[in-house]
């Protein structure tokens, strides 16, 4: 369960609600000079950056989706997992254009142990939607939005929708009604509006402002306690503080 959006207006604002079962995934917010990310502990002992932002403006997130056989993990010279694609983008090992080329020349597949789809974006507000086994779509629109259903083939995941889960619809309504002045505060309000409770509660929420070169974030739905992390080439020095 997760929600990711991007808004293109006076600023490029991207936001993400990260929702997991703590019994399954070990996570930690990681602050580096070049990256802000939610580090997921993997069997190799490394906290991987599958959800985060690079200071060059690359922002990537993986969102759970009910899997389809065509996207099943496989090995081969023409195969690339959605997890590897996303992490390489967040690490700035590839540009947006290179990511776009990779999805056109490789078979994008799920990781061996999880079925995920991805939303990648850059500082210009370009968005790449990638769904293993289904396809990809590049967007340059006033806003982009993804939750846990397929955007490219909605019928394929419709039977698995949870009753009462209207996060996507509520977020879309807020984005549709927004203006060019959509701000960090607006992004945080959107994430708070669609936050989750229970086993799959929202564990981390973050909003990234390209103009400010800063990430505003909170953990465990504490929207009354927002912290801010500024990248080194943003206004002021790198810092993490509460606002």
PDB file of C-alpha atoms in Angstrom:
ATOM      1  CA  UNK A   1       0.000   0.000   0.000  1.00  0.00           C
ATOM      2  CA  UNK A   2       1.508   3.317  -1.072  1.00  0.00           C
ATOM      3  CA  UNK A   3       0.571   6.558  -2.825  1.00  0.00           C
ATOM      4  CA  UNK A   4       2.850   8.645  -5.049  1.00  0.00           C
ATOM      5  CA  UNK A   5       2.154  11.902  -6.869  1.00  0.00           C
ATOM      6  CA  UNK A   6       3.899  14.668  -8.791  1.00  0.00           C
ATOM      7  CA  UNK A   7       2.532  18.170  -9.373  1.00  0.00           C
ATOM      8  CA  UNK A   8       3.927  20.485 -12.057  1.00  0.00           C
ATOM      9  CA  UNK A   9       3.241  24.148 -11.365  1.00  0.00           C
ATOM     10  CA  UNK A  10       5.336  27.043 -10.118  1.00  0.00           C
ATOM     11  CA  UNK A  11       7.400  24.345  -8.402  1.00  0.00           C
ATOM     12  CA  UNK A  12       7.849  20.648  -9.096  1.00  0.00           C
ATOM     13  CA  UNK A  13       6.393  18.925  -6.035  1.00  0.00           C
ATOM     14  CA  UNK A  14       6.512  15.176  -5.575  1.00  0.00           C
ATOM     15  CA  UNK A  15       5.110  13.258  -2.621  1.00  0.00           C
ATOM     16  CA  UNK A  16       4.988   9.701  -1.332  1.00  0.00           C
ATOM     17  CA  UNK A  17       3.250   7.743   1.421  1.00  0.00           C
ATOM     18  CA  UNK A  18       5.207   4.602   2.290  1.00  0.00           C
ATOM     19  CA  UNK A  19       3.036   1.867   3.786  1.00  0.00           C
ATOM     20  CA  UNK A  20       4.284  -1.542   4.886  1.00  0.00           C
ATOM     21  CA  UNK A  21       3.739  -4.357   7.361  1.00  0.00           C
ATOM     22  CA  UNK A  22       6.529  -4.000   9.936  1.00  0.00           C
ATOM     23  CA  UNK A  23       6.563  -7.763  10.428  1.00  0.00           C
ATOM     24  CA  UNK A  24       7.694  -8.182   6.819  1.00  0.00           C
ATOM     25  CA  UNK A  25       9.942  -5.204   5.994  1.00  0.00           C
ATOM     26  CA  UNK A  26      12.698  -3.470   7.976  1.00  0.00           C
ATOM     27  CA  UNK A  27      13.003   0.179   6.968  1.00  0.00           C
ATOM     28  CA  UNK A  28      14.866   3.317   8.029  1.00  0.00           C
ATOM     29  CA  UNK A  29      15.022   6.906   6.791  1.00  0.00           C
ATOM     30  CA  UNK A  30      18.527   7.535   5.446  1.00  0.00           C
ATOM     31  CA  UNK A  31      20.008  11.012   4.921  1.00  0.00           C
ATOM     32  CA  UNK A  32      23.080  11.362   2.709  1.00  0.00           C
ATOM     33  CA  UNK A  33      24.697  14.320   0.961  1.00  0.00           C
ATOM     34  CA  UNK A  34      23.373  13.102  -2.380  1.00  0.00           C
ATOM     35  CA  UNK A  35      20.227  11.222  -1.382  1.00  0.00           C
ATOM     36  CA  UNK A  36      17.215  11.096   0.870  1.00  0.00           C
ATOM     37  CA  UNK A  37      15.722   7.615   0.883  1.00  0.00           C
ATOM     38  CA  UNK A  38      13.807   4.996   2.803  1.00  0.00           C
ATOM     39  CA  UNK A  39      16.356   2.232   3.246  1.00  0.00           C
ATOM     40  CA  UNK A  40      14.901  -1.271   2.972  1.00  0.00           C
ATOM     41  CA  UNK A  41      17.062  -3.932   4.607  1.00  0.00           C
ATOM     42  CA  UNK A  42      17.620  -6.785   2.169  1.00  0.00           C
ATOM     43  CA  UNK A  43      19.196 -10.242   2.617  1.00  0.00           C
ATOM     44  CA  UNK A  44      22.559  -8.875   1.430  1.00  0.00           C
ATOM     45  CA  UNK A  45      22.673  -6.723   4.582  1.00  0.00           C
ATOM     46  CA  UNK A  46      22.330  -3.464   2.636  1.00  0.00           C
ATOM     47  CA  UNK A  47      19.578  -0.880   3.051  1.00  0.00           C
ATOM     48  CA  UNK A  48      18.530  -0.401  -0.549  1.00  0.00           C
ATOM     49  CA  UNK A  49      17.092   2.847  -1.909  1.00  0.00           C
ATOM     50  CA  UNK A  50      13.910   1.828  -3.705  1.00  0.00           C
ATOM     51  CA  UNK A  51      12.025   4.927  -2.531  1.00  0.00           C
ATOM     52  CA  UNK A  52      13.781   8.264  -2.468  1.00  0.00           C
ATOM     53  CA  UNK A  53      15.235  11.374  -4.050  1.00  0.00           C
ATOM     54  CA  UNK A  54      18.652  12.298  -5.430  1.00  0.00           C
ATOM     55  CA  UNK A  55      19.825  15.880  -5.162  1.00  0.00           C
ATOM     56  CA  UNK A  56      19.873  16.091  -8.978  1.00  0.00           C
ATOM     57  CA  UNK A  57      16.061  15.871  -8.876  1.00  0.00           C
ATOM     58  CA  UNK A  58      15.633  12.180  -9.688  1.00  0.00           C
ATOM     59  CA  UNK A  59      12.810  10.755  -7.569  1.00  0.00           C
ATOM     60  CA  UNK A  60      11.809   7.112  -7.668  1.00  0.00           C
ATOM     61  CA  UNK A  61       9.347   4.928  -5.804  1.00  0.00           C
ATOM     62  CA  UNK A  62       8.190   1.328  -5.943  1.00  0.00           C
ATOM     63  CA  UNK A  63       4.554   0.545  -5.157  1.00  0.00           C
ATOM     64  CA  UNK A  64       3.080  -2.886  -4.511  1.00  0.00           C
ATOM     65  CA  UNK A  65       0.771  -4.237  -7.208  1.00  0.00           C
ATOM     66  CA  UNK A  66      -0.912  -7.599  -7.677  1.00  0.00           C
ATOM     67  CA  UNK A  67       1.479  -9.420  -9.976  1.00  0.00           C
ATOM     68  CA  UNK A  68       0.879 -10.775 -13.439  1.00  0.00           C
ATOM     69  CA  UNK A  69       2.681 -13.768 -14.997  1.00  0.00           C
ATOM     70  CA  UNK A  70       4.145 -11.720 -17.848  1.00  0.00           C
ATOM     71  CA  UNK A  71       6.152  -9.673 -15.352  1.00  0.00           C
ATOM     72  CA  UNK A  72       7.501 -12.626 -13.365  1.00  0.00           C
ATOM     73  CA  UNK A  73      11.164 -12.534 -12.396  1.00  0.00           C
ATOM     74  CA  UNK A  74      13.549 -14.104 -14.849  1.00  0.00           C
ATOM     75  CA  UNK A  75      17.211 -13.781 -15.680  1.00  0.00           C
ATOM     76  CA  UNK A  76      18.774 -12.951 -18.997  1.00  0.00           C
ATOM     77  CA  UNK A  77      20.809 -10.302 -20.801  1.00  0.00           C
ATOM     78  CA  UNK A  78      17.638  -8.512 -21.892  1.00  0.00           C
ATOM     79  CA  UNK A  79      15.994  -8.570 -18.436  1.00  0.00           C
ATOM     80  CA  UNK A  80      16.100  -5.858 -15.780  1.00  0.00           C
ATOM     81  CA  UNK A  81      14.205  -5.913 -12.505  1.00  0.00           C
ATOM     82  CA  UNK A  82      11.973  -2.991 -11.616  1.00  0.00           C
ATOM     83  CA  UNK A  83      13.868  -2.746  -8.310  1.00  0.00           C
ATOM     84  CA  UNK A  84      17.247  -2.384 -10.038  1.00  0.00           C
ATOM     85  CA  UNK A  85      15.891   0.171 -12.508  1.00  0.00           C
ATOM     86  CA  UNK A  86      14.421   2.283  -9.710  1.00  0.00           C
ATOM     87  CA  UNK A  87      17.462   2.141  -7.455  1.00  0.00           C
ATOM     88  CA  UNK A  88      19.842   3.013 -10.287  1.00  0.00           C
ATOM     89  CA  UNK A  89      17.682   6.050 -11.017  1.00  0.00           C
ATOM     90  CA  UNK A  90      17.610   7.174  -7.370  1.00  0.00           C
ATOM     91  CA  UNK A  91      21.382   6.712  -7.165  1.00  0.00           C
ATOM     92  CA  UNK A  92      21.690   8.895 -10.315  1.00  0.00           C
ATOM     93  CA  UNK A  93      23.526   6.117 -12.121  1.00  0.00           C
ATOM     94  CA  UNK A  94      21.102   6.693 -14.997  1.00  0.00           C
ATOM     95  CA  UNK A  95      19.245   9.769 -16.238  1.00  0.00           C
ATOM     96  CA  UNK A  96      15.556   9.999 -17.065  1.00  0.00           C
ATOM     97  CA  UNK A  97      16.347   9.585 -20.769  1.00  0.00           C
ATOM     98  CA  UNK A  98      18.481   6.528 -20.046  1.00  0.00           C
ATOM     99  CA  UNK A  99      15.706   5.017 -17.920  1.00  0.00           C
ATOM    100  CA  UNK A 100      13.321   5.618 -20.806  1.00  0.00           C
ATOM    101  CA  UNK A 101      15.728   3.879 -23.178  1.00  0.00           C
ATOM    102  CA  UNK A 102      16.086   0.907 -20.819  1.00  0.00           C
ATOM    103  CA  UNK A 103      12.347   0.246 -20.634  1.00  0.00           C
ATOM    104  CA  UNK A 104      12.248   0.274 -24.434  1.00  0.00           C
ATOM    105  CA  UNK A 105      15.175  -2.107 -24.906  1.00  0.00           C
ATOM    106  CA  UNK A 106      14.808  -4.460 -21.917  1.00  0.00           C
ATOM    107  CA  UNK A 107      12.178  -6.739 -20.464  1.00  0.00           C
ATOM    108  CA  UNK A 108      11.317  -5.150 -17.117  1.00  0.00           C
ATOM    109  CA  UNK A 109      10.456  -7.839 -14.564  1.00  0.00           C
ATOM    110  CA  UNK A 110       9.569  -8.049 -10.890  1.00  0.00           C
ATOM    111  CA  UNK A 111      12.185  -8.687  -8.233  1.00  0.00           C
ATOM    112  CA  UNK A 112      12.357 -12.342  -7.118  1.00  0.00           C
ATOM    113  CA  UNK A 113      10.387 -11.737  -3.909  1.00  0.00           C
ATOM    114  CA  UNK A 114       8.001  -8.840  -4.604  1.00  0.00           C
ATOM    115  CA  UNK A 115       5.635  -7.586  -7.303  1.00  0.00           C
ATOM    116  CA  UNK A 116       6.034  -3.836  -7.702  1.00  0.00           C
ATOM    117  CA  UNK A 117       5.367  -1.069 -10.201  1.00  0.00           C
ATOM    118  CA  UNK A 118       7.331   2.175 -10.359  1.00  0.00           C
ATOM    119  CA  UNK A 119       6.986   5.894 -10.847  1.00  0.00           C
ATOM    120  CA  UNK A 120      10.157   7.797 -11.750  1.00  0.00           C
ATOM    121  CA  UNK A 121      10.406  11.569 -12.189  1.00  0.00           C
ATOM    122  CA  UNK A 122      13.059  14.225 -12.747  1.00  0.00           C
ATOM    123  CA  UNK A 123      13.554  17.880 -11.845  1.00  0.00           C
ATOM    124  CA  UNK A 124      11.750  18.978 -15.016  1.00  0.00           C
ATOM    125  CA  UNK A 125       8.586  17.175 -13.944  1.00  0.00           C
ATOM    126  CA  UNK A 126       8.869  14.394 -16.503  1.00  0.00           C
ATOM    127  CA  UNK A 127       7.329  11.151 -15.257  1.00  0.00           C
ATOM    128  CA  UNK A 128       7.887   7.536 -16.258  1.00  0.00           C
ATOM    129  CA  UNK A 129       5.311   4.926 -15.247  1.00  0.00           C
ATOM    130  CA  UNK A 130       6.665   1.358 -15.421  1.00  0.00           C
ATOM    131  CA  UNK A 131       4.556  -1.768 -14.907  1.00  0.00           C
ATOM    132  CA  UNK A 132       6.381  -5.098 -15.400  1.00  0.00           C
ATOM    133  CA  UNK A 133       4.645  -7.386 -17.843  1.00  0.00           C
ATOM    134  CA  UNK A 134       2.308  -4.606 -18.967  1.00  0.00           C
ATOM    135  CA  UNK A 135       4.410  -1.731 -20.270  1.00  0.00           C
ATOM    136  CA  UNK A 136       5.416   1.855 -19.627  1.00  0.00           C
ATOM    137  CA  UNK A 137       4.199   5.396 -20.209  1.00  0.00           C
ATOM    138  CA  UNK A 138       6.024   8.724 -20.204  1.00  0.00           C
ATOM    139  CA  UNK A 139       4.044  11.719 -18.937  1.00  0.00           C
ATOM    140  CA  UNK A 140       4.561  15.472 -18.888  1.00  0.00           C
ATOM    141  CA  UNK A 141       1.296  16.678 -17.437  1.00  0.00           C
ATOM    142  CA  UNK A 142       0.035  19.050 -14.737  1.00  0.00           C
ATOM    143  CA  UNK A 143       0.066  16.093 -12.353  1.00  0.00           C
ATOM    144  CA  UNK A 144       0.766  12.370 -12.194  1.00  0.00           C
ATOM    145  CA  UNK A 145      -0.515   9.887  -9.627  1.00  0.00           C
ATOM    146  CA  UNK A 146      -0.008   6.221  -8.760  1.00  0.00           C
ATOM    147  CA  UNK A 147      -1.272   3.917  -6.016  1.00  0.00           C
ATOM    148  CA  UNK A 148      -1.484   0.121  -5.970  1.00  0.00           C
ATOM    149  CA  UNK A 149      -3.544  -0.547  -9.081  1.00  0.00           C
ATOM    150  CA  UNK A 150      -2.362  -0.723 -12.662  1.00  0.00           C
ATOM    151  CA  UNK A 151      -2.623   2.550 -14.576  1.00  0.00           C
ATOM    152  CA  UNK A 152      -1.869   0.982 -17.949  1.00  0.00           C
ATOM    153  CA  UNK A 153      -4.277  -1.954 -17.664  1.00  0.00           C
ATOM    154  CA  UNK A 154      -6.748  -1.142 -14.853  1.00  0.00           C
ATOM    155  CA  UNK A 155      -8.877  -4.210 -15.555  1.00  0.00           C
ATOM    156  CA  UNK A 156      -5.950  -6.485 -14.682  1.00  0.00           C
ATOM    157  CA  UNK A 157      -5.888  -5.372 -11.039  1.00  0.00           C
ATOM    158  CA  UNK A 158      -9.540  -4.366 -10.538  1.00  0.00           C
ATOM    159  CA  UNK A 159     -10.531  -7.780  -9.067  1.00  0.00           C
ATOM    160  CA  UNK A 160      -7.972  -7.297  -6.291  1.00  0.00           C
ATOM    161  CA  UNK A 161      -9.049  -3.828  -5.162  1.00  0.00           C
ATOM    162  CA  UNK A 162      -9.726  -3.607  -1.436  1.00  0.00           C
ATOM    163  CA  UNK A 163     -13.265  -2.565  -0.469  1.00  0.00           C
ATOM    164  CA  UNK A 164     -13.359   1.076   0.564  1.00  0.00           C
ATOM    165  CA  UNK A 165      -9.852   1.860  -0.665  1.00  0.00           C
ATOM    166  CA  UNK A 166     -10.409   5.194  -2.404  1.00  0.00           C
ATOM    167  CA  UNK A 167      -6.968   6.738  -1.849  1.00  0.00           C
ATOM    168  CA  UNK A 168      -6.361   7.212  -5.559  1.00  0.00           C
ATOM    169  CA  UNK A 169      -9.735   8.860  -6.155  1.00  0.00           C
ATOM    170  CA  UNK A 170      -9.370  11.253  -3.214  1.00  0.00           C
ATOM    171  CA  UNK A 171      -5.811  12.201  -4.162  1.00  0.00           C
ATOM    172  CA  UNK A 172      -6.821  12.730  -7.785  1.00  0.00           C
ATOM    173  CA  UNK A 173      -9.661  15.019  -6.740  1.00  0.00           C
ATOM    174  CA  UNK A 174      -7.237  17.181  -4.760  1.00  0.00           C
ATOM    175  CA  UNK A 175      -4.738  17.316  -7.628  1.00  0.00           C
ATOM    176  CA  UNK A 176      -7.413  18.134 -10.193  1.00  0.00           C
ATOM    177  CA  UNK A 177      -8.607  21.034  -8.062  1.00  0.00           C
ATOM    178  CA  UNK A 178      -5.125  22.415  -7.414  1.00  0.00           C
ATOM    179  CA  UNK A 179      -3.540  25.537  -8.888  1.00  0.00           C
ATOM    180  CA  UNK A 180      -0.078  26.369 -10.208  1.00  0.00           C
ATOM    181  CA  UNK A 181       0.761  27.523  -6.686  1.00  0.00           C
ATOM    182  CA  UNK A 182       0.517  23.979  -5.277  1.00  0.00           C
ATOM    183  CA  UNK A 183       3.050  23.977  -2.433  1.00  0.00           C
ATOM    184  CA  UNK A 184       4.895  21.684  -0.059  1.00  0.00           C
ATOM    185  CA  UNK A 185       2.167  22.382   2.484  1.00  0.00           C
ATOM    186  CA  UNK A 186      -0.467  21.294  -0.051  1.00  0.00           C
ATOM    187  CA  UNK A 187       1.495  18.131  -0.784  1.00  0.00           C
ATOM    188  CA  UNK A 188       1.714  17.232   2.889  1.00  0.00           C
ATOM    189  CA  UNK A 189      -2.011  17.887   3.294  1.00  0.00           C
ATOM    190  CA  UNK A 190      -2.716  15.514   0.406  1.00  0.00           C
ATOM    191  CA  UNK A 191      -0.587  12.778   1.973  1.00  0.00           C
ATOM    192  CA  UNK A 192      -2.280  13.268   5.326  1.00  0.00           C
ATOM    193  CA  UNK A 193      -5.686  13.021   3.637  1.00  0.00           C
ATOM    194  CA  UNK A 194      -4.884   9.561   2.212  1.00  0.00           C
ATOM    195  CA  UNK A 195      -2.716   8.188   5.040  1.00  0.00           C
ATOM    196  CA  UNK A 196      -3.370   4.663   6.286  1.00  0.00           C
ATOM    197  CA  UNK A 197      -3.683   3.039   9.718  1.00  0.00           C
ATOM    198  CA  UNK A 198      -3.455  -0.553  10.927  1.00  0.00           C
ATOM    199  CA  UNK A 199      -1.028  -3.292   9.898  1.00  0.00           C
ATOM    200  CA  UNK A 200      -0.274  -1.532   6.601  1.00  0.00           C
ATOM    201  CA  UNK A 201      -0.084   1.915   8.173  1.00  0.00           C
ATOM    202  CA  UNK A 202       1.794   4.840   6.662  1.00  0.00           C
ATOM    203  CA  UNK A 203       5.331   4.590   8.053  1.00  0.00           C
ATOM    204  CA  UNK A 204       7.007   7.465   6.182  1.00  0.00           C
ATOM    205  CA  UNK A 205       5.563  10.409   4.270  1.00  0.00           C
ATOM    206  CA  UNK A 206       7.740  12.788   2.278  1.00  0.00           C
ATOM    207  CA  UNK A 207       7.354  15.732  -0.073  1.00  0.00           C
ATOM    208  CA  UNK A 208      10.219  16.956  -2.256  1.00  0.00           C
ATOM    209  CA  UNK A 209      10.457  20.489  -3.637  1.00  0.00           C
ATOM    210  CA  UNK A 210      12.725  20.935  -6.650  1.00  0.00           C
ATOM    211  CA  UNK A 211      12.813  24.705  -6.151  1.00  0.00           C
ATOM    212  CA  UNK A 212      13.868  24.429  -2.509  1.00  0.00           C
ATOM    213  CA  UNK A 213      16.077  21.366  -3.031  1.00  0.00           C
ATOM    214  CA  UNK A 214      14.541  20.046   0.173  1.00  0.00           C
ATOM    215  CA  UNK A 215      12.607  17.036   1.414  1.00  0.00           C
ATOM    216  CA  UNK A 216       9.918  17.487   4.052  1.00  0.00           C
ATOM    217  CA  UNK A 217       9.119  14.263   5.856  1.00  0.00           C
ATOM    218  CA  UNK A 218       7.515  12.634   8.858  1.00  0.00           C
ATOM    219  CA  UNK A 219       7.168   9.143  10.273  1.00  0.00           C
ATOM    220  CA  UNK A 220       4.173   7.234  11.605  1.00  0.00           C
ATOM    221  CA  UNK A 221       1.586   9.821  10.571  1.00  0.00           C
ATOM    222  CA  UNK A 222       3.040  12.573  12.767  1.00  0.00           C
ATOM    223  CA  UNK A 223       1.946  15.349  10.439  1.00  0.00           C
ATOM    224  CA  UNK A 224       2.243  17.744  13.360  1.00  0.00           C
ATOM    225  CA  UNK A 225       5.988  17.094  13.412  1.00  0.00           C
ATOM    226  CA  UNK A 226       7.448  17.652   9.953  1.00  0.00           C
ATOM    227  CA  UNK A 227      11.221  17.468   9.511  1.00  0.00           C
ATOM    228  CA  UNK A 228      13.126  19.011   6.612  1.00  0.00           C
ATOM    229  CA  UNK A 229      16.302  17.838   4.909  1.00  0.00           C
ATOM    230  CA  UNK A 230      18.056  20.224   2.518  1.00  0.00           C
ATOM    231  CA  UNK A 231      20.541  18.993  -0.050  1.00  0.00           C
ATOM    232  CA  UNK A 232      24.007  20.603  -0.102  1.00  0.00           C
ATOM    233  CA  UNK A 233      23.350  22.651  -3.245  1.00  0.00           C
ATOM    234  CA  UNK A 234      19.991  23.870  -1.950  1.00  0.00           C
ATOM    235  CA  UNK A 235      19.404  27.074   0.038  1.00  0.00           C
ATOM    236  CA  UNK A 236      21.651  26.918   3.105  1.00  0.00           C
ATOM    237  CA  UNK A 237      23.668  23.944   4.319  1.00  0.00           C
ATOM    238  CA  UNK A 238      22.528  20.311   4.451  1.00  0.00           C
ATOM    239  CA  UNK A 239      20.397  19.933   7.527  1.00  0.00           C
ATOM    240  CA  UNK A 240      17.666  17.922   9.155  1.00  0.00           C
ATOM    241  CA  UNK A 241      15.389  19.876  11.432  1.00  0.00           C
ATOM    242  CA  UNK A 242      11.815  19.993  12.619  1.00  0.00           C
ATOM    243  CA  UNK A 243       9.474  22.659  11.253  1.00  0.00           C
TER     244      UNK A 243
END
